[in-house]
Short mmCIF file of C-alpha atoms in Angstrom, two decimals:
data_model
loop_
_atom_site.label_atom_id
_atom_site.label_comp_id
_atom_site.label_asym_id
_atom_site.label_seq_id
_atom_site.Cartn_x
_atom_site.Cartn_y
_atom_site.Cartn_z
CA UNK A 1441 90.66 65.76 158.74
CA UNK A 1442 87.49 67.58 157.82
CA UNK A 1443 87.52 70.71 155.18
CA UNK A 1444 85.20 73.65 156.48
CA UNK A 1445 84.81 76.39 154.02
CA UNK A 1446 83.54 79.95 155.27
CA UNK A 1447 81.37 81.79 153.33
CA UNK A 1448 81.24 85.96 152.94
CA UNK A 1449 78.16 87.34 154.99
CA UNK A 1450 76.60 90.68 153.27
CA UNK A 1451 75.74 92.93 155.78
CA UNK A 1452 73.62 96.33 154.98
CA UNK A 1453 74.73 99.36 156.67
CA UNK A 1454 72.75 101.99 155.30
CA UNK A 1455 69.89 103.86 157.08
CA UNK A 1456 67.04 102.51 155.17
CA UNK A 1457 63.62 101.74 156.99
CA UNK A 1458 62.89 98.03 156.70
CA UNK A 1459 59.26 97.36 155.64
CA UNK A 1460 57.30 94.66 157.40
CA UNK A 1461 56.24 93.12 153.89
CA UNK A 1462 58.01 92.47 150.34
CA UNK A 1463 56.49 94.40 147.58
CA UNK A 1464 53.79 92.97 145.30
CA UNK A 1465 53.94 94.94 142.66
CA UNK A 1466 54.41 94.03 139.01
CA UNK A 1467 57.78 95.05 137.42
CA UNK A 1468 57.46 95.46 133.63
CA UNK A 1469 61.58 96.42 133.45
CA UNK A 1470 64.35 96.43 135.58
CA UNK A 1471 67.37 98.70 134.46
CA UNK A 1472 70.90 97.75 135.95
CA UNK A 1473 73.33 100.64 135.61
CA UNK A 1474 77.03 101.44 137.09
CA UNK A 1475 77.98 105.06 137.50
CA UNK A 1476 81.37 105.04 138.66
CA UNK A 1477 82.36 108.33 137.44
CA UNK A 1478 83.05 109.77 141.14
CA UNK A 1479 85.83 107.87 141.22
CA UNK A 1480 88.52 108.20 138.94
CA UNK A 1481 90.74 105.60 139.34
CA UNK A 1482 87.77 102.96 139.90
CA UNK A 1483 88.72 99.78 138.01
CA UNK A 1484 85.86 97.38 139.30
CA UNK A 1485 84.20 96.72 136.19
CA UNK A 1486 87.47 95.60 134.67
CA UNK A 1487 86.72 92.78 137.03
CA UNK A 1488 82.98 91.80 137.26
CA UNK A 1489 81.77 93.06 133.74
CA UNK A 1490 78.72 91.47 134.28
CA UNK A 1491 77.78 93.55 137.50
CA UNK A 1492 74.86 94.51 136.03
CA UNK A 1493 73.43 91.71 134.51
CA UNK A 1494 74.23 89.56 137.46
CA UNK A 1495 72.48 91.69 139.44
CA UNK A 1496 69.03 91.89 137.24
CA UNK A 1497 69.36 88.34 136.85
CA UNK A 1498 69.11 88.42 141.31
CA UNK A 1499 66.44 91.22 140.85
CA UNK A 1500 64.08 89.51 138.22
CA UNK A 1501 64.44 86.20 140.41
CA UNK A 1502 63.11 88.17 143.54
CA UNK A 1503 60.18 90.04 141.77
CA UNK A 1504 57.30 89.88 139.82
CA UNK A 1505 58.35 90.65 136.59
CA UNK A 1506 55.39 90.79 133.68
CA UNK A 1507 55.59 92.46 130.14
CA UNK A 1508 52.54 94.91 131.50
CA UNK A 1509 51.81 98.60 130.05
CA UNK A 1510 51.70 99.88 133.09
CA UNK A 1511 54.37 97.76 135.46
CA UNK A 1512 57.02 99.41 137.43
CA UNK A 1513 60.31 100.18 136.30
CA UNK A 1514 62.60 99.39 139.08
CA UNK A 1515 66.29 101.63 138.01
CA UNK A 1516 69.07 100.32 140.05
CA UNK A 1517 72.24 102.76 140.40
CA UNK A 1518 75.31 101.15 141.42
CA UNK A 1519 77.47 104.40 142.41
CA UNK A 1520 80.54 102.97 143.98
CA UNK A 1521 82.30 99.29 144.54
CA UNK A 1522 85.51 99.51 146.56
CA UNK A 1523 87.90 97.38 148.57
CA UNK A 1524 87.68 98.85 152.58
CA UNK A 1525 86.78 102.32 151.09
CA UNK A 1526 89.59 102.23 148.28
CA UNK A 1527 87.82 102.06 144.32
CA UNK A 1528 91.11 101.00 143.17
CA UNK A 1529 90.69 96.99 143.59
CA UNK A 1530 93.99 95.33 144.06
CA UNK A 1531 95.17 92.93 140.97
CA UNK A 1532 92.60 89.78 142.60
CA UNK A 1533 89.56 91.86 142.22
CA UNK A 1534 88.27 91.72 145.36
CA UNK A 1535 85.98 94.00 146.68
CA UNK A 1536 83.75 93.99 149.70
CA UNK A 1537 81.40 97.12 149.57
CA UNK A 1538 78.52 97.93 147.05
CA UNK A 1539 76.82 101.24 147.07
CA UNK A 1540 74.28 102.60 144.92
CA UNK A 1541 70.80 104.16 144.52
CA UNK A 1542 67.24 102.19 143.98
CA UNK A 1543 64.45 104.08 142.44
CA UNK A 1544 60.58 102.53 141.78
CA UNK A 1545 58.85 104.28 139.09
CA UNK A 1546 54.98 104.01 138.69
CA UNK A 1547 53.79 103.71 135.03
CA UNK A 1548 50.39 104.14 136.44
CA UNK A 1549 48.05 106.92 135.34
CA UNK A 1550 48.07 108.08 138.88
CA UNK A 1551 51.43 109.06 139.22
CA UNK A 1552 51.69 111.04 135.88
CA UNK A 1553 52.15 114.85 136.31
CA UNK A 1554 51.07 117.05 132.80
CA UNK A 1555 52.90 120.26 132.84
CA UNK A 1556 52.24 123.43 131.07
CA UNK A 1557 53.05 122.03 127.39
CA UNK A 1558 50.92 118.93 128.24
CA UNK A 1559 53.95 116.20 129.14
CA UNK A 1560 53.79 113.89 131.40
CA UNK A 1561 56.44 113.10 133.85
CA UNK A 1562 56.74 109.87 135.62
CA UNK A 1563 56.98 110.50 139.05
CA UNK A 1564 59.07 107.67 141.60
CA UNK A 1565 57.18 105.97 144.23
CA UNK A 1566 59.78 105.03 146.03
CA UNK A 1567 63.49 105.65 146.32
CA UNK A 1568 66.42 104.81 148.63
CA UNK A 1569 70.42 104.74 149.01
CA UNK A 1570 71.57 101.08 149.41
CA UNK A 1571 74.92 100.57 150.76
CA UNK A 1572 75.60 96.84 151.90
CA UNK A 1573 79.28 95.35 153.10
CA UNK A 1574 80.68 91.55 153.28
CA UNK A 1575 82.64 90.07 155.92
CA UNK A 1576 83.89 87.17 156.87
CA UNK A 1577 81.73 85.54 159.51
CA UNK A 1578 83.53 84.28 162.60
CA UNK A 1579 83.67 80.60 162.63
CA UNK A 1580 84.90 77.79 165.54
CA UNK A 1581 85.35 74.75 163.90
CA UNK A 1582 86.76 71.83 165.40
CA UNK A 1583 90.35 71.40 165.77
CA UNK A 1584 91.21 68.69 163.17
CA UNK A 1585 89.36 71.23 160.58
CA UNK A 1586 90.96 73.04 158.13
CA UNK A 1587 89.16 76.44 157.46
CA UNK A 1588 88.91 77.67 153.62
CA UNK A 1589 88.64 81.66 153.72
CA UNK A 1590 85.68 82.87 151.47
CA UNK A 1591 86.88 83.56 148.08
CA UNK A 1592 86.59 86.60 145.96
CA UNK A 1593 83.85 85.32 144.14
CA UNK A 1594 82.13 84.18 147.57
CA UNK A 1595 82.21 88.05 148.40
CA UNK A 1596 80.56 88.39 145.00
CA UNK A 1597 77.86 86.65 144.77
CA UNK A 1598 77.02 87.72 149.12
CA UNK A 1599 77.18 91.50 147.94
CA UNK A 1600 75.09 90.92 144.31
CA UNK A 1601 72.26 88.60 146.29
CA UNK A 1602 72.07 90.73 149.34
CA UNK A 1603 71.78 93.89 147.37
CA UNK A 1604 69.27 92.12 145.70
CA UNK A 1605 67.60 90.93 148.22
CA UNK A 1606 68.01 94.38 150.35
CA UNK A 1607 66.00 96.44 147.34
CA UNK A 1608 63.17 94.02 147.42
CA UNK A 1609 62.65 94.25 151.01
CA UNK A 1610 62.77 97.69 151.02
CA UNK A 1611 60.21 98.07 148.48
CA UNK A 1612 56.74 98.97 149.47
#
């Protein structure tokens, strides 16, 4: 008897443009956030705490990231983490969606806008919604297998790397 364990595939469903290349920029920060306010009864963070450290951790591993003056600051919004469109995560945790917002600022002089007192504001060079789901991927295994479901933290770790690995590729 052979043991066959499925694993969560992240999918991204929003309408972002794919770029042809990965962005070579320099990141000087990355700033992991979670907004959940929209929704009330959201209880996600009870659960994965370390959302947004995880989820730097997966940026910084993806990016160039260099104590520079004038890097990028790459600010990651996660806006909503729900269960088949419910916030309210049953008692397991689980979740399968992961929404949020991805904004590149320029620290470069070129981007700076004075205004009439003589500020500068930092302008964003790029940003996009991100919205990415997991599934289980269909699989046919052999008839003396036994099939192991993806577990919550399978779902997890699918939804923190492809976000991850979404916001990098639609850099540019």
């Amino acid at each position: 008897m052979k043991i066959f364990r499925t694993t969560a595939l992240a999918l991204v469903t929003a309408a972002v443009a794919t770029t042809a290349y990965a962005y070579d920029g320099t990141v000087a920060e990355i700033d992991v956030k979670t907004e959940l306010s929209d929704f009330a009864n959201s209880n996600a963070l009870e659960y994965w705490p370390d959302l947004e450290k995880d989820l730097s951790i997966a940026l910084a591993n993806r990016l160039k990231l260099e104590d520079v003056p004038n890097g990028d600051r790459l600010v990651v919004t996660i806006s909503d983490i729900n269960l088949n469109g419910n916030p309210t995560l049953p008692q397991t945790g689980e979740f399968n969606q992961l929404e949020g917002a991805v904004v590149l600022y320029d620290y470069g002089d070129e981007t700076r806008d004075a205004d009439d007192n003589g500020s500068t504001t930092i302008i964003a060079e790029r940003s996009f919604p991100l919205r990415l789901s997991a599934v289980a991927g269909d699989v046919i295994a052999p008839a003396d297998t036994i099939v192991i479901p993806p577990s919550k933290d399978d779902f997890y770790t699918a939804l923190v790397n492809g976000f991850a690995d979404a916001t990098v590729d639609n850099l540019d």
